[in-house]
Tab-separated table of C-alpha atoms in Angstrom:
chain	number	residue	atom	x	y	z
A	1	MET	CA	104.846	76.471	88.503
A	2	ARG	CA	102.570	75.356	91.304
A	3	LEU	CA	100.245	77.993	92.732
A	4	THR	CA	98.740	77.699	96.206
A	5	LYS	CA	95.865	79.980	97.093
A	6	HIS	CA	95.961	81.298	100.654
A	7	GLU	CA	93.153	83.251	102.296
A	8	HIS	CA	91.953	86.465	100.700
A	9	ALA	CA	94.514	87.982	98.306
A	10	ALA	CA	97.602	85.933	99.188
A	11	LEU	CA	99.188	83.648	96.612
A	12	GLU	CA	102.204	81.369	96.866
A	13	ILE	CA	104.034	80.175	93.760
A	14	VAL	CA	106.736	77.508	93.725
A	15	GLU	CA	109.026	76.912	90.758
A	16	ASN	CA	112.152	74.746	90.935
A	17	GLY	CA	111.839	74.644	94.713
A	18	GLN	CA	111.876	78.452	95.057
A	19	ARG	CA	108.955	80.414	96.451
A	20	LEU	CA	107.289	83.655	95.446
A	21	PHE	CA	104.580	85.220	97.640
A	22	ILE	CA	102.075	87.822	96.510
A	23	ASP	CA	100.096	89.965	98.976
A	24	PRO	CA	100.333	88.124	102.315
A	25	GLY	CA	98.046	90.352	104.369
A	26	ALA	CA	95.979	90.673	107.510
A	27	PHE	CA	93.128	88.414	106.329
A	28	THR	CA	95.594	85.598	105.591
A	29	THR	CA	96.619	82.914	108.086
A	30	PRO	CA	100.163	83.619	109.330
A	31	ILE	CA	102.730	82.407	106.801
A	32	THR	CA	104.794	79.753	108.583
A	33	GLU	CA	106.327	77.841	105.654
A	34	ALA	CA	108.554	80.270	103.804
A	35	ALA	CA	111.927	78.606	103.323
A	36	ALA	CA	113.561	79.223	99.932
A	37	THR	CA	111.499	82.346	99.270
A	38	VAL	CA	113.217	84.502	96.656
A	39	ALA	CA	110.659	87.294	96.356
A	40	VAL	CA	107.518	88.877	97.761
A	41	VAL	CA	105.324	91.163	95.656
A	42	ILE	CA	103.007	93.600	97.439
A	43	THR	CA	100.540	95.221	95.081
A	44	HIS	CA	99.575	98.118	97.385
A	45	GLU	CA	99.731	99.373	100.944
A	46	HIS	CA	96.353	98.322	102.390
A	47	ASN	CA	96.824	95.871	105.233
A	48	ASP	CA	94.647	93.138	103.766
A	49	HIS	CA	97.504	92.770	101.247
A	50	TRP	CA	100.506	92.984	103.543
A	51	THR	CA	101.489	93.358	107.163
A	52	PRO	CA	104.959	93.828	108.660
A	53	GLU	CA	104.365	90.692	110.731
A	54	GLN	CA	103.776	88.582	107.617
A	55	LEU	CA	106.899	89.986	105.953
A	56	ARG	CA	109.023	89.359	109.035
A	57	ARG	CA	107.858	85.739	109.225
A	58	ILE	CA	108.946	85.247	105.628
A	59	LEU	CA	112.253	87.064	106.080
A	60	GLU	CA	113.109	85.074	109.192
A	61	GLN	CA	113.131	81.916	107.070
A	62	SER	CA	114.438	83.511	103.879
A	63	PRO	CA	116.522	86.567	104.819
A	64	GLY	CA	117.719	87.008	101.234
A	65	ALA	CA	114.224	87.379	99.807
A	66	ARG	CA	113.640	90.542	97.780
A	67	LEU	CA	110.499	92.565	98.407
A	68	PHE	CA	108.813	94.543	95.635
A	69	GLY	CA	106.024	97.113	95.669
A	70	PRO	CA	104.957	100.556	94.454
A	71	GLU	CA	106.079	103.768	96.134
A	72	GLY	CA	103.280	103.745	98.704
A	73	VAL	CA	104.362	100.312	99.903
A	74	VAL	CA	108.001	101.388	100.012
A	75	ARG	CA	107.106	104.274	102.322
A	76	ALA	CA	104.761	102.265	104.546
A	77	ALA	CA	107.222	99.405	104.964
A	78	ALA	CA	110.100	101.764	105.727
A	79	VAL	CA	108.191	102.993	108.788
A	80	GLU	CA	108.274	99.383	110.009
A	81	GLY	CA	111.973	98.997	109.257
A	82	VAL	CA	111.372	96.764	106.240
A	83	GLU	CA	113.091	97.524	102.935
A	84	VAL	CA	110.999	97.196	99.793
A	85	GLN	CA	112.305	97.771	96.274
A	86	ARG	CA	110.141	100.169	94.289
A	87	VAL	CA	108.548	98.951	91.070
A	88	ASP	CA	106.441	100.946	88.636
A	89	PRO	CA	104.186	100.058	85.709
A	90	GLY	CA	106.365	98.951	82.801
A	91	ASP	CA	109.147	97.580	85.024
A	92	GLU	CA	110.448	94.048	84.615
A	93	VAL	CA	112.412	92.151	87.265
A	94	GLU	CA	114.043	88.733	87.144
A	95	VAL	CA	114.586	87.008	90.485
A	96	GLY	CA	115.293	83.302	90.842
A	97	PRO	CA	113.133	81.421	88.332
A	98	TYR	CA	110.636	84.295	88.082
A	99	ARG	CA	110.152	87.042	85.547
A	100	LEU	CA	107.915	89.729	87.020
A	101	ARG	CA	106.259	92.360	84.832
A	102	PHE	CA	104.333	95.218	86.417
A	103	PHE	CA	101.222	97.050	85.208
A	104	GLY	CA	98.665	99.610	86.316
A	105	GLY	CA	99.669	102.280	88.804
A	106	SER	CA	96.573	103.147	90.859
A	107	HIS	CA	94.119	101.421	93.168
A	108	ALA	CA	90.506	101.371	92.003
A	109	VAL	CA	88.381	104.170	93.451
A	110	ILE	CA	86.540	103.107	96.606
A	111	HIS	CA	84.828	106.472	97.246
A	112	PRO	CA	85.790	110.091	96.502
A	113	SER	CA	86.371	110.605	100.238
A	114	ILE	CA	89.044	107.884	100.347
A	115	PRO	CA	92.498	108.615	98.877
A	116	VAL	CA	93.569	106.555	95.860
A	117	VAL	CA	96.838	104.764	96.624
A	118	ASP	CA	99.558	103.304	94.407
A	119	ASN	CA	98.826	99.818	93.064
A	120	VAL	CA	100.651	97.548	90.634
A	121	GLY	CA	99.467	94.421	88.895
A	122	VAL	CA	101.998	91.651	88.344
A	123	LEU	CA	102.421	89.126	85.546
A	124	VAL	CA	104.498	86.132	86.641
A	125	ASN	CA	106.486	84.267	83.982
A	126	ASP	CA	104.123	85.573	81.306
A	127	SER	CA	101.483	83.179	82.674
A	128	LEU	CA	99.839	84.223	85.950
A	129	TYR	CA	98.327	87.693	86.271
A	130	TYR	CA	97.043	89.431	89.381
A	131	ALA	CA	96.049	93.083	89.170
A	132	GLY	CA	95.891	93.806	92.901
A	133	ASP	CA	92.952	96.083	93.695
A	134	SER	CA	92.296	97.210	90.156
A	135	PHE	CA	90.822	96.101	86.863
A	136	VAL	CA	93.938	96.920	84.842
A	137	ALA	CA	94.445	94.342	82.094
A	138	PRO	CA	98.013	93.596	80.976
A	139	GLY	CA	97.199	93.758	77.282
A	140	VAL	CA	98.910	90.429	76.632
A	141	PRO	CA	97.602	86.831	76.648
A	142	VAL	CA	97.007	85.507	80.166
A	143	GLU	CA	97.105	81.808	80.965
A	144	VAL	CA	95.810	82.093	84.549
A	145	LEU	CA	93.963	85.090	86.017
A	146	ALA	CA	93.369	85.818	89.698
A	147	ALA	CA	89.898	87.360	89.504
A	148	PRO	CA	88.532	89.531	92.346
A	149	ALA	CA	85.373	88.089	93.874
A	150	ALA	CA	84.353	90.891	96.239
A	151	ALA	CA	85.680	94.229	97.516
A	152	PRO	CA	84.527	97.705	98.596
A	153	TRP	CA	85.874	99.026	95.287
A	154	MET	CA	83.912	96.739	92.940
A	155	LYS	CA	80.631	95.128	92.026
A	156	ILE	CA	80.405	91.679	90.493
A	157	SER	CA	79.357	92.985	87.060
A	158	GLU	CA	82.659	94.892	86.852
A	159	ALA	CA	84.637	91.771	87.739
A	160	MET	CA	82.723	89.824	85.105
A	161	ASP	CA	83.486	92.432	82.441
A	162	TYR	CA	87.136	92.397	83.497
A	163	VAL	CA	87.398	88.620	83.135
A	164	ILE	CA	85.743	88.801	79.726
A	165	ALA	CA	88.186	91.532	78.646
A	166	VAL	CA	91.264	89.574	79.774
A	167	SER	CA	89.888	86.279	78.373
A	168	PRO	CA	92.220	83.962	80.313
A	169	ARG	CA	92.621	80.245	79.670
A	170	ARG	CA	91.874	79.689	83.356
A	171	ALA	CA	90.670	81.898	86.192
A	172	PHE	CA	90.207	81.492	89.935
A	173	PRO	CA	88.762	83.717	92.689
A	174	THR	CA	90.751	85.985	94.950
A	175	HIS	CA	89.945	88.788	97.421
A	176	GLU	CA	86.961	86.888	98.789
A	177	MET	CA	87.354	86.887	102.599
A	178	LEU	CA	84.617	89.517	102.950
A	179	LEU	CA	82.100	86.944	101.697
A	180	ALA	CA	80.078	84.307	103.501
A	181	ARG	CA	79.667	80.903	101.813
A	182	ALA	CA	76.562	82.006	99.939
A	183	GLY	CA	78.416	85.056	98.600
A	184	LYS	CA	81.364	82.947	97.481
A	185	ASP	CA	79.045	80.586	95.633
A	186	LEU	CA	77.325	83.491	93.884
A	187	SER	CA	80.619	85.115	92.853
A	188	ASN	CA	81.985	81.805	91.642
A	189	ALA	CA	78.949	81.267	89.452
A	190	ARG	CA	79.221	84.722	87.899
A	191	LEU	CA	82.989	84.544	87.370
A	192	ARG	CA	82.673	81.045	85.917
A	193	TRP	CA	80.187	82.331	83.348
A	194	ALA	CA	82.478	85.226	82.443
A	195	THR	CA	85.505	82.955	82.065
A	196	GLU	CA	83.603	80.567	79.831
A	197	GLN	CA	82.621	83.388	77.459
A	198	GLY	CA	86.208	83.364	76.181
A	199	GLY	CA	86.438	79.586	76.138
A	200	GLY	CA	88.329	79.450	79.427
A	201	GLU	CA	88.023	77.228	82.477
A	202	TYR	CA	87.097	78.544	85.925
A	203	VAL	CA	88.639	76.835	88.945
A	204	ALA	CA	86.899	77.674	92.235
A	205	LEU	CA	89.997	77.439	94.424
A	206	GLU	CA	89.583	77.537	98.203
A	207	PRO	CA	92.388	78.452	100.630
A	208	GLY	CA	94.985	75.698	100.585
A	209	ASP	CA	94.064	74.493	97.093
A	210	THR	CA	96.759	74.282	94.428
A	211	LEU	CA	96.872	74.758	90.674
A	212	ASP	CA	99.670	73.744	88.313
A	213	ILE	CA	100.478	76.367	85.710
Protein backbone atom coordinates (compact mmCIF):
# COMPACT_ATOMS: atom_id res chain seq x y z
CA MET A 1 0.00 0.00 0.00
CA ARG A 2 1.12 3.54 -0.68
CA LEU A 3 -0.12 6.19 1.75
CA THR A 4 -0.28 9.87 0.82
CA LYS A 5 -0.76 12.38 3.60
CA HIS A 6 -3.05 15.27 2.71
CA GLU A 7 -3.58 18.34 4.88
CA HIS A 8 -4.82 17.91 8.43
CA ALA A 9 -6.54 14.54 9.00
CA ALA A 10 -6.97 13.35 5.41
CA LEU A 11 -5.20 10.23 4.20
CA GLU A 12 -5.20 8.56 0.80
CA ILE A 13 -4.21 4.92 0.39
CA VAL A 14 -3.64 3.18 -2.93
CA GLU A 15 -3.40 -0.59 -3.29
CA ASN A 16 -3.52 -2.38 -6.65
CA GLY A 17 -4.58 0.86 -8.31
CA GLN A 18 -7.63 1.30 -6.04
CA ARG A 19 -8.01 4.23 -3.68
CA LEU A 20 -9.22 4.55 -0.11
CA PHE A 21 -9.70 7.99 1.49
CA ILE A 22 -9.92 8.66 5.21
CA ASP A 23 -11.33 11.92 6.61
CA PRO A 24 -11.22 14.40 3.71
CA GLY A 25 -12.38 17.51 5.55
CA ALA A 26 -12.59 21.28 5.51
CA PHE A 27 -8.90 21.88 6.32
CA THR A 28 -7.84 19.70 3.38
CA THR A 29 -7.22 20.99 -0.15
CA PRO A 30 -10.13 19.96 -2.41
CA ILE A 31 -9.73 16.35 -3.54
CA THR A 32 -9.45 16.46 -7.33
CA GLU A 33 -7.81 13.10 -8.10
CA ALA A 34 -10.24 10.42 -7.00
CA ALA A 35 -10.64 7.98 -9.87
CA ALA A 36 -10.83 4.30 -8.86
CA THR A 37 -11.85 5.13 -5.29
CA VAL A 38 -13.53 2.11 -3.70
CA ALA A 39 -14.15 3.50 -0.22
CA VAL A 40 -14.13 6.55 2.03
CA VAL A 41 -13.95 6.24 5.81
CA ILE A 42 -15.16 9.16 7.94
CA THR A 43 -14.23 8.77 11.58
CA HIS A 44 -16.71 11.34 12.94
CA GLU A 45 -18.99 14.20 11.97
CA HIS A 46 -16.85 17.29 12.64
CA ASN A 47 -16.22 19.20 9.43
CA ASP A 48 -12.44 19.14 9.67
CA HIS A 49 -12.84 15.42 8.91
CA TRP A 50 -15.44 15.53 6.16
CA THR A 51 -17.52 17.91 4.10
CA PRO A 52 -20.30 17.12 1.61
CA GLU A 53 -18.30 18.99 -1.03
CA GLN A 54 -15.29 16.71 -0.57
CA LEU A 55 -17.49 13.60 -0.75
CA ARG A 56 -19.24 14.83 -3.89
CA ARG A 57 -15.91 15.49 -5.62
CA ILE A 58 -14.88 11.91 -4.89
CA LEU A 59 -18.23 10.44 -5.91
CA GLU A 60 -18.26 12.36 -9.18
CA GLN A 61 -15.12 10.47 -10.23
CA SER A 62 -15.94 7.20 -8.48
CA PRO A 63 -19.74 6.89 -8.20
CA GLY A 64 -19.48 3.31 -6.94
CA ALA A 65 -17.36 4.22 -3.93
CA ARG A 66 -18.75 3.07 -0.58
CA LEU A 67 -18.80 5.51 2.31
CA PHE A 68 -18.42 4.35 5.91
CA GLY A 69 -18.87 6.13 9.23
CA PRO A 70 -20.49 5.94 12.66
CA GLU A 71 -24.13 6.81 13.27
CA GLY A 72 -23.48 10.52 13.72
CA VAL A 73 -21.87 10.69 10.29
CA VAL A 74 -24.72 8.71 8.75
CA ARG A 75 -27.23 11.24 10.06
CA ALA A 76 -25.19 14.32 9.12
CA ALA A 77 -24.50 13.08 5.60
CA ALA A 78 -28.13 12.13 5.03
CA VAL A 79 -29.09 15.79 5.52
CA GLU A 80 -26.81 16.55 2.57
CA GLY A 81 -28.27 13.76 0.45
CA VAL A 82 -25.20 11.56 0.80
CA GLU A 83 -25.57 7.91 1.82
CA VAL A 84 -23.08 6.57 4.35
CA GLN A 85 -23.01 2.99 5.59
CA ARG A 86 -22.97 2.76 9.38
CA VAL A 87 -20.05 1.03 11.07
CA ASP A 88 -19.58 0.38 14.77
CA PRO A 89 -16.65 -0.72 16.93
CA GLY A 90 -15.99 -4.40 16.29
CA ASP A 91 -17.23 -4.29 12.68
CA GLU A 92 -15.11 -5.56 9.81
CA VAL A 93 -15.66 -4.65 6.16
CA GLU A 94 -13.90 -5.87 3.03
CA VAL A 95 -14.04 -3.56 0.01
CA GLY A 96 -11.73 -3.87 -2.97
CA PRO A 97 -8.24 -4.74 -1.70
CA TYR A 98 -8.98 -3.34 1.77
CA ARG A 99 -9.93 -4.97 5.03
CA LEU A 100 -11.27 -2.34 7.41
CA ARG A 101 -11.61 -3.02 11.14
CA PHE A 102 -13.29 -0.47 13.39
CA PHE A 103 -12.57 0.46 17.01
CA GLY A 104 -13.51 2.98 19.67
CA GLY A 105 -16.96 4.54 19.62
CA SER A 106 -16.64 8.06 21.07
CA HIS A 107 -14.79 11.28 20.34
CA ALA A 108 -12.37 12.44 23.03
CA VAL A 109 -13.85 14.99 25.42
CA ILE A 110 -13.13 18.57 24.35
CA HIS A 111 -14.98 20.26 27.25
CA PRO A 112 -18.01 19.27 29.36
CA SER A 113 -20.01 21.98 27.58
CA ILE A 114 -19.43 20.37 24.17
CA PRO A 115 -21.37 17.20 23.26
CA VAL A 116 -19.33 14.03 22.71
CA VAL A 117 -20.02 12.65 19.23
CA ASP A 118 -19.62 9.19 17.70
CA ASN A 119 -16.10 8.36 16.53
CA VAL A 120 -14.52 5.22 15.11
CA GLY A 121 -10.88 4.34 14.63
CA VAL A 122 -9.96 2.28 11.58
CA LEU A 123 -7.30 -0.36 11.02
CA VAL A 124 -6.53 -0.83 7.32
CA ASN A 125 -5.27 -4.24 6.18
CA ASP A 126 -4.05 -4.96 9.71
CA SER A 127 -1.25 -2.43 9.10
CA LEU A 128 -2.29 1.24 9.21
CA TYR A 129 -4.22 2.55 12.21
CA TYR A 130 -5.93 5.91 12.63
CA ALA A 131 -8.09 6.50 15.69
CA GLY A 132 -9.85 9.65 14.49
CA ASP A 133 -10.26 12.12 17.35
CA SER A 134 -9.53 9.69 20.14
CA PHE A 135 -6.74 7.83 21.86
CA VAL A 136 -8.36 4.41 21.47
CA ALA A 137 -5.72 1.76 20.80
CA PRO A 138 -6.71 -1.26 18.71
CA GLY A 139 -5.11 -3.77 21.05
CA VAL A 140 -3.28 -5.46 18.18
CA PRO A 141 0.17 -4.86 16.63
CA VAL A 142 0.29 -1.73 14.48
CA GLU A 143 2.78 -1.32 11.65
CA VAL A 144 2.02 2.35 10.92
CA LEU A 145 0.23 4.77 13.27
CA ALA A 146 -1.28 8.13 12.36
CA ALA A 147 -0.49 10.08 15.53
CA PRO A 148 -2.38 13.29 16.41
CA ALA A 149 -0.09 16.30 16.65
CA ALA A 150 -2.49 18.95 17.96
CA ALA A 151 -6.20 19.37 18.71
CA PRO A 152 -8.60 21.09 21.14
CA TRP A 153 -9.19 17.69 22.74
CA MET A 154 -5.56 16.82 23.55
CA LYS A 155 -2.23 17.92 24.92
CA ILE A 156 1.06 16.64 23.55
CA SER A 157 1.83 14.53 26.64
CA GLU A 158 -1.36 12.53 25.99
CA ALA A 159 -0.37 11.94 22.37
CA MET A 160 3.08 10.83 23.51
CA ASP A 161 1.60 8.35 25.99
CA TYR A 162 -0.73 7.07 23.28
CA VAL A 163 2.13 6.44 20.85
CA ILE A 164 4.08 4.66 23.57
CA ALA A 165 1.04 2.49 24.38
CA VAL A 166 0.46 1.51 20.73
CA SER A 167 4.21 1.01 20.09
CA PRO A 168 4.03 1.11 16.28
CA ARG A 169 6.86 0.17 13.95
CA ARG A 170 6.42 3.57 12.30
CA ALA A 171 4.41 6.68 13.11
CA PHE A 172 3.67 9.96 11.35
CA PRO A 173 1.80 13.14 12.36
CA THR A 174 -1.80 13.92 11.56
CA HIS A 175 -4.35 16.54 12.68
CA GLU A 176 -1.75 19.29 12.60
CA MET A 177 -3.29 22.15 10.57
CA LEU A 178 -3.92 24.16 13.74
CA LEU A 179 -0.15 24.49 14.19
CA ALA A 180 2.34 27.00 12.85
CA ARG A 181 5.75 25.71 11.69
CA ALA A 182 7.25 26.06 15.16
CA GLY A 183 4.38 24.04 16.64
CA LYS A 184 4.77 21.31 14.04
CA ASP A 185 8.47 21.05 14.78
CA LEU A 186 7.81 20.78 18.52
CA SER A 187 5.13 18.10 18.07
CA ASN A 188 7.33 16.16 15.69
CA ALA A 189 10.15 16.13 18.20
CA ARG A 190 7.91 14.89 21.00
CA LEU A 191 6.17 12.25 18.87
CA ARG A 192 9.52 11.08 17.49
CA TRP A 193 10.79 10.52 21.02
CA ALA A 194 7.64 8.59 21.94
CA THR A 195 7.85 6.40 18.84
CA GLU A 196 11.49 5.59 19.50
CA GLN A 197 10.70 4.38 23.03
CA GLY A 198 9.20 1.24 21.46
CA GLY A 199 11.97 0.89 18.90
CA GLY A 200 9.90 2.44 16.13
CA GLU A 201 10.70 4.98 13.44
CA TYR A 202 9.01 8.38 13.21
CA VAL A 203 8.42 9.84 9.76
CA ALA A 204 7.59 13.57 9.79
CA LEU A 205 5.31 13.52 6.75
CA GLU A 206 4.15 16.83 5.27
CA PRO A 207 1.08 17.20 3.03
CA GLY A 208 1.78 15.51 -0.28
CA ASP A 209 4.41 13.16 1.14
CA THR A 210 4.03 9.42 0.65
CA LEU A 211 4.91 6.33 2.66
CA ASP A 212 4.97 2.74 1.44
CA ILE A 213 3.43 0.28 3.88
